Amino acid sequence: MSILNILRYPDPRLHKVAKPVEVFDERIARLVADMAETMYDAPGIGLAASQVDVHEQVVVIDISETKDQLTVFINPQILWASDEKQVYDEGCLSVPGIYDDVERPAKVKVRAQDAKGEFFEVDADGLLAVCIQHEMDHLAGKVFVEYLSPLKRNRIKTKLQKEERGMDREKQLRAAGRR
């Protein structure tokens, strides 16, 4: 297993739409294992393959306190979403340090496949419902900040770009000091 690089907003690759998984083989099993390790290391509660620049419909989620209840959703589809809405303070591994309220359906019924290709269904509410919808947005090429006002979105984009430039400059300085 290995830790994968998580794309940071506003990287344009985060807007690519993921394709369905058709073959459930060792490559998918390895991707799922690497994604889980990456998510736990970050630390996070969900990760979509799109966030690690693999544009296939693969999601890993673990909302447990003990971090031992990994659920894999491959080719997930929302079969039903409640009319009732809920607002959650969401964050994202691709948008580090940023949290904001997003309104989503309070309950969803999802059909997906596991890492072996077996179909299953889940009725989700609360944090699990939010997490599933958030990660499925990534598969559709959407990042949670797109639910925010254009003003907030631009401020976040500017802040993260400045941080990225600062990290790049720090790397350059460290490299120059090693010569």
PDB file of C-alpha atoms in Angstrom:
ATOM      1  CA  MET A   1       0.000   0.000   0.000  1.00  0.00           C
ATOM      2  CA  SER A   2       1.066   3.555  -0.511  1.00  0.00           C
ATOM      3  CA  ILE A   3      -0.018   7.094   0.255  1.00  0.00           C
ATOM      4  CA  LEU A   4      -1.370   8.813  -2.847  1.00  0.00           C
ATOM      5  CA  ASN A   5      -1.076  12.499  -3.702  1.00  0.00           C
ATOM      6  CA  ILE A   6      -4.357  14.343  -3.066  1.00  0.00           C
ATOM      7  CA  LEU A   7      -5.188  17.005  -5.649  1.00  0.00           C
ATOM      8  CA  ARG A   8      -5.830  20.463  -4.190  1.00  0.00           C
ATOM      9  CA  TYR A   9      -8.556  22.847  -5.289  1.00  0.00           C
ATOM     10  CA  PRO A  10      -8.558  24.633  -7.759  1.00  0.00           C
ATOM     11  CA  ASP A  11      -6.688  21.921  -9.701  1.00  0.00           C
ATOM     12  CA  PRO A  12      -8.669  21.453 -12.957  1.00  0.00           C
ATOM     13  CA  ARG A  13      -8.332  17.660 -12.699  1.00  0.00           C
ATOM     14  CA  LEU A  14     -10.845  17.797  -9.824  1.00  0.00           C
ATOM     15  CA  HIS A  15     -13.479  18.708 -12.420  1.00  0.00           C
ATOM     16  CA  LYS A  16     -13.036  15.598 -14.581  1.00  0.00           C
ATOM     17  CA  VAL A  17     -16.029  13.267 -14.553  1.00  0.00           C
ATOM     18  CA  ALA A  18     -15.170   9.736 -13.395  1.00  0.00           C
ATOM     19  CA  LYS A  19     -15.939   6.706 -15.546  1.00  0.00           C
ATOM     20  CA  PRO A  20     -17.629   3.559 -14.228  1.00  0.00           C
ATOM     21  CA  VAL A  21     -15.427   0.668 -13.122  1.00  0.00           C
ATOM     22  CA  GLU A  22     -15.954  -2.300 -15.434  1.00  0.00           C
ATOM     23  CA  VAL A  23     -13.261  -4.734 -14.302  1.00  0.00           C
ATOM     24  CA  PHE A  24     -12.900  -5.711 -10.654  1.00  0.00           C
ATOM     25  CA  ASP A  25      -9.338  -6.948 -10.502  1.00  0.00           C
ATOM     26  CA  GLU A  26      -6.148  -6.628  -8.454  1.00  0.00           C
ATOM     27  CA  ARG A  27      -5.660  -3.068  -9.763  1.00  0.00           C
ATOM     28  CA  ILE A  28      -8.974  -1.969  -8.233  1.00  0.00           C
ATOM     29  CA  ALA A  29      -8.216  -3.813  -4.983  1.00  0.00           C
ATOM     30  CA  ARG A  30      -4.831  -2.020  -4.810  1.00  0.00           C
ATOM     31  CA  LEU A  31      -6.461   1.349  -5.601  1.00  0.00           C
ATOM     32  CA  VAL A  32      -9.011   0.830  -2.811  1.00  0.00           C
ATOM     33  CA  ALA A  33      -6.246  -0.136  -0.334  1.00  0.00           C
ATOM     34  CA  ASP A  34      -4.113   2.872  -1.322  1.00  0.00           C
ATOM     35  CA  MET A  35      -7.099   5.220  -1.126  1.00  0.00           C
ATOM     36  CA  ALA A  36      -8.015   3.926   2.336  1.00  0.00           C
ATOM     37  CA  GLU A  37      -4.431   4.365   3.566  1.00  0.00           C
ATOM     38  CA  THR A  38      -4.341   7.877   2.066  1.00  0.00           C
ATOM     39  CA  MET A  39      -7.675   8.826   3.656  1.00  0.00           C
ATOM     40  CA  TYR A  40      -6.672   7.563   7.114  1.00  0.00           C
ATOM     41  CA  ASP A  41      -3.264   9.263   6.865  1.00  0.00           C
ATOM     42  CA  ALA A  42      -4.710  12.648   5.811  1.00  0.00           C
ATOM     43  CA  PRO A  43      -6.780  12.228   8.152  1.00  0.00           C
ATOM     44  CA  GLY A  44     -10.235  12.206   6.583  1.00  0.00           C
ATOM     45  CA  ILE A  45     -13.536  10.334   6.587  1.00  0.00           C
ATOM     46  CA  GLY A  46     -14.001   9.975   2.828  1.00  0.00           C
ATOM     47  CA  LEU A  47     -12.017  10.023  -0.393  1.00  0.00           C
ATOM     48  CA  ALA A  48     -13.020   9.761  -4.043  1.00  0.00           C
ATOM     49  CA  ALA A  49     -10.646   8.375  -6.667  1.00  0.00           C
ATOM     50  CA  SER A  50     -10.970  11.671  -8.559  1.00  0.00           C
ATOM     51  CA  GLN A  51      -9.155  13.367  -5.673  1.00  0.00           C
ATOM     52  CA  VAL A  52      -6.080  11.197  -6.292  1.00  0.00           C
ATOM     53  CA  ASP A  53      -6.214  11.765 -10.065  1.00  0.00           C
ATOM     54  CA  VAL A  54      -7.821   8.409 -10.892  1.00  0.00           C
ATOM     55  CA  HIS A  55     -11.013   9.214 -12.751  1.00  0.00           C
ATOM     56  CA  GLU A  56     -13.001   6.088 -11.994  1.00  0.00           C
ATOM     57  CA  GLN A  57     -16.083   5.766  -9.796  1.00  0.00           C
ATOM     58  CA  VAL A  58     -14.434   4.582  -6.581  1.00  0.00           C
ATOM     59  CA  VAL A  59     -15.117   6.012  -3.105  1.00  0.00           C
ATOM     60  CA  VAL A  60     -13.872   4.973   0.337  1.00  0.00           C
ATOM     61  CA  ILE A  61     -15.623   6.137   3.514  1.00  0.00           C
ATOM     62  CA  ASP A  62     -15.127   5.508   7.213  1.00  0.00           C
ATOM     63  CA  ILE A  63     -17.042   7.783   9.590  1.00  0.00           C
ATOM     64  CA  SER A  64     -16.385   5.603  12.653  1.00  0.00           C
ATOM     65  CA  GLU A  65     -14.505   6.984  15.658  1.00  0.00           C
ATOM     66  CA  THR A  66     -12.299   3.880  15.697  1.00  0.00           C
ATOM     67  CA  LYS A  67     -11.425   4.067  11.974  1.00  0.00           C
ATOM     68  CA  ASP A  68     -12.110   0.386  11.436  1.00  0.00           C
ATOM     69  CA  GLN A  69     -15.363   0.430   9.456  1.00  0.00           C
ATOM     70  CA  LEU A  70     -14.228   1.127   5.908  1.00  0.00           C
ATOM     71  CA  THR A  71     -16.959   1.032   3.286  1.00  0.00           C
ATOM     72  CA  VAL A  72     -16.118   0.949  -0.408  1.00  0.00           C
ATOM     73  CA  PHE A  73     -18.595   2.348  -2.928  1.00  0.00           C
ATOM     74  CA  ILE A  74     -17.820   1.554  -6.563  1.00  0.00           C
ATOM     75  CA  ASN A  75     -20.130   2.877  -9.294  1.00  0.00           C
ATOM     76  CA  PRO A  76     -22.450   4.399  -6.654  1.00  0.00           C
ATOM     77  CA  GLN A  77     -25.898   5.624  -7.620  1.00  0.00           C
ATOM     78  CA  ILE A  78     -28.403   7.505  -5.498  1.00  0.00           C
ATOM     79  CA  LEU A  79     -31.680   5.625  -5.854  1.00  0.00           C
ATOM     80  CA  TRP A  80     -33.636   7.989  -3.624  1.00  0.00           C
ATOM     81  CA  ALA A  81     -33.051  11.261  -1.802  1.00  0.00           C
ATOM     82  CA  SER A  82     -35.357  12.775   0.814  1.00  0.00           C
ATOM     83  CA  ASP A  83     -37.102  16.079   0.292  1.00  0.00           C
ATOM     84  CA  GLU A  84     -36.007  16.964   3.811  1.00  0.00           C
ATOM     85  CA  LYS A  85     -32.723  18.863   3.781  1.00  0.00           C
ATOM     86  CA  GLN A  86     -29.934  19.228   6.335  1.00  0.00           C
ATOM     87  CA  VAL A  87     -27.040  21.649   6.626  1.00  0.00           C
ATOM     88  CA  TYR A  88     -23.611  20.291   7.557  1.00  0.00           C
ATOM     89  CA  ASP A  89     -20.325  22.074   8.093  1.00  0.00           C
ATOM     90  CA  GLU A  90     -18.314  20.317   5.378  1.00  0.00           C
ATOM     91  CA  GLY A  91     -14.602  20.125   4.773  1.00  0.00           C
ATOM     92  CA  CYS A  92     -12.564  18.359   2.113  1.00  0.00           C
ATOM     93  CA  LEU A  93      -9.118  16.837   1.809  1.00  0.00           C
ATOM     94  CA  SER A  94      -8.779  18.670  -1.528  1.00  0.00           C
ATOM     95  CA  VAL A  95      -9.647  21.995   0.125  1.00  0.00           C
ATOM     96  CA  PRO A  96      -7.516  21.796   3.288  1.00  0.00           C
ATOM     97  CA  GLY A  97      -8.413  23.966   6.249  1.00  0.00           C
ATOM     98  CA  ILE A  98     -11.667  25.226   4.723  1.00  0.00           C
ATOM     99  CA  TYR A  99     -15.075  24.385   6.222  1.00  0.00           C
ATOM    100  CA  ASP A 100     -18.483  25.775   5.344  1.00  0.00           C
ATOM    101  CA  ASP A 101     -22.173  24.949   5.519  1.00  0.00           C
ATOM    102  CA  VAL A 102     -23.651  22.956   2.648  1.00  0.00           C
ATOM    103  CA  GLU A 103     -27.310  21.959   2.362  1.00  0.00           C
ATOM    104  CA  ARG A 104     -28.053  18.455   1.055  1.00  0.00           C
ATOM    105  CA  PRO A 105     -30.840  15.879   1.277  1.00  0.00           C
ATOM    106  CA  ALA A 106     -31.011  14.532   4.841  1.00  0.00           C
ATOM    107  CA  LYS A 107     -31.394  10.893   3.752  1.00  0.00           C
ATOM    108  CA  VAL A 108     -30.348   8.892   0.702  1.00  0.00           C
ATOM    109  CA  LYS A 109     -30.612   5.327  -0.541  1.00  0.00           C
ATOM    110  CA  VAL A 110     -27.513   4.304  -2.476  1.00  0.00           C
ATOM    111  CA  ARG A 111     -26.742   1.306  -4.648  1.00  0.00           C
ATOM    112  CA  ALA A 112     -23.092   0.483  -5.303  1.00  0.00           C
ATOM    113  CA  GLN A 113     -20.625  -2.327  -5.765  1.00  0.00           C
ATOM    114  CA  ASP A 114     -17.911  -3.422  -3.368  1.00  0.00           C
ATOM    115  CA  ALA A 115     -14.279  -4.061  -4.327  1.00  0.00           C
ATOM    116  CA  LYS A 116     -15.224  -7.517  -5.625  1.00  0.00           C
ATOM    117  CA  GLY A 117     -18.062  -6.190  -7.791  1.00  0.00           C
ATOM    118  CA  GLU A 118     -20.891  -7.396  -5.532  1.00  0.00           C
ATOM    119  CA  PHE A 119     -23.910  -5.066  -5.433  1.00  0.00           C
ATOM    120  CA  PHE A 120     -25.266  -3.701  -2.160  1.00  0.00           C
ATOM    121  CA  GLU A 121     -27.633  -0.971  -1.009  1.00  0.00           C
ATOM    122  CA  VAL A 122     -27.338   1.432   1.916  1.00  0.00           C
ATOM    123  CA  ASP A 123     -29.933   3.673   3.546  1.00  0.00           C
ATOM    124  CA  ALA A 124     -27.972   6.596   4.950  1.00  0.00           C
ATOM    125  CA  ASP A 125     -28.733   9.638   7.054  1.00  0.00           C
ATOM    126  CA  GLY A 126     -26.701  12.100   9.111  1.00  0.00           C
ATOM    127  CA  LEU A 127     -22.969  12.254   8.510  1.00  0.00           C
ATOM    128  CA  LEU A 128     -22.933   9.139   6.310  1.00  0.00           C
ATOM    129  CA  ALA A 129     -25.521  10.645   3.936  1.00  0.00           C
ATOM    130  CA  VAL A 130     -23.502  13.865   3.744  1.00  0.00           C
ATOM    131  CA  CYS A 131     -20.247  12.013   3.141  1.00  0.00           C
ATOM    132  CA  ILE A 132     -21.689   9.795   0.398  1.00  0.00           C
ATOM    133  CA  GLN A 133     -23.155  12.797  -1.435  1.00  0.00           C
ATOM    134  CA  HIS A 134     -19.943  14.812  -0.998  1.00  0.00           C
ATOM    135  CA  GLU A 135     -17.766  12.027  -2.430  1.00  0.00           C
ATOM    136  CA  MET A 136     -20.215  11.321  -5.265  1.00  0.00           C
ATOM    137  CA  ASP A 137     -19.976  15.013  -6.180  1.00  0.00           C
ATOM    138  CA  HIS A 138     -16.229  14.465  -6.684  1.00  0.00           C
ATOM    139  CA  LEU A 139     -16.992  11.635  -9.118  1.00  0.00           C
ATOM    140  CA  ALA A 140     -19.166  14.094 -11.059  1.00  0.00           C
ATOM    141  CA  GLY A 141     -16.347  16.659 -11.112  1.00  0.00           C
ATOM    142  CA  LYS A 142     -17.792  18.904  -8.413  1.00  0.00           C
ATOM    143  CA  VAL A 143     -16.054  20.225  -5.280  1.00  0.00           C
ATOM    144  CA  PHE A 144     -18.091  21.282  -2.227  1.00  0.00           C
ATOM    145  CA  VAL A 145     -16.985  24.938  -2.507  1.00  0.00           C
ATOM    146  CA  GLU A 146     -19.108  25.145  -5.662  1.00  0.00           C
ATOM    147  CA  TYR A 147     -22.162  25.184  -3.373  1.00  0.00           C
ATOM    148  CA  LEU A 148     -20.874  28.425  -1.844  1.00  0.00           C
ATOM    149  CA  SER A 149     -21.319  31.958  -3.129  1.00  0.00           C
ATOM    150  CA  PRO A 150     -18.946  33.107  -5.891  1.00  0.00           C
ATOM    151  CA  LEU A 151     -17.376  35.565  -3.430  1.00  0.00           C
ATOM    152  CA  LYS A 152     -16.571  32.840  -0.865  1.00  0.00           C
ATOM    153  CA  ARG A 153     -15.375  30.491  -3.601  1.00  0.00           C
ATOM    154  CA  ASN A 154     -12.985  33.119  -5.014  1.00  0.00           C
ATOM    155  CA  ARG A 155     -11.611  33.921  -1.552  1.00  0.00           C
ATOM    156  CA  ILE A 156     -10.954  30.227  -0.931  1.00  0.00           C
ATOM    157  CA  LYS A 157      -9.328  29.814  -4.341  1.00  0.00           C
ATOM    158  CA  THR A 158      -7.053  32.823  -3.749  1.00  0.00           C
ATOM    159  CA  LYS A 159      -6.113  31.625  -0.245  1.00  0.00           C
ATOM    160  CA  LEU A 160      -5.229  28.120  -1.422  1.00  0.00           C
ATOM    161  CA  GLN A 161      -3.249  29.428  -4.420  1.00  0.00           C
ATOM    162  CA  LYS A 162      -1.205  31.680  -2.089  1.00  0.00           C
ATOM    163  CA  GLU A 163      -0.546  28.725   0.231  1.00  0.00           C
ATOM    164  CA  GLU A 164       0.517  26.605  -2.759  1.00  0.00           C
ATOM    165  CA  ARG A 165       2.935  29.302  -3.954  1.00  0.00           C
ATOM    166  CA  GLY A 166       4.320  29.553  -0.414  1.00  0.00           C
ATOM    167  CA  MET A 167       4.858  25.782  -0.252  1.00  0.00           C
ATOM    168  CA  ASP A 168       6.546  25.822  -3.689  1.00  0.00           C
ATOM    169  CA  ARG A 169       8.851  28.660  -2.562  1.00  0.00           C
ATOM    170  CA  GLU A 170       9.700  26.782   0.641  1.00  0.00           C
ATOM    171  CA  LYS A 171      10.622  23.675  -1.389  1.00  0.00           C
ATOM    172  CA  GLN A 172      12.850  25.792  -3.651  1.00  0.00           C
ATOM    173  CA  LEU A 173      14.624  27.322  -0.660  1.00  0.00           C
ATOM    174  CA  ARG A 174      15.176  23.928   0.947  1.00  0.00           C
ATOM    175  CA  ALA A 175      16.508  22.519  -2.327  1.00  0.00           C
ATOM    176  CA  ALA A 176      18.878  25.491  -2.737  1.00  0.00           C
ATOM    177  CA  GLY A 177      20.189  24.985   0.788  1.00  0.00           C
ATOM    178  CA  ARG A 178      21.094  21.365   0.054  1.00  0.00           C
ATOM    179  CA  ARG A 179      23.405  22.187  -2.840  1.00  0.00           C
TER     180      ARG A 179
END
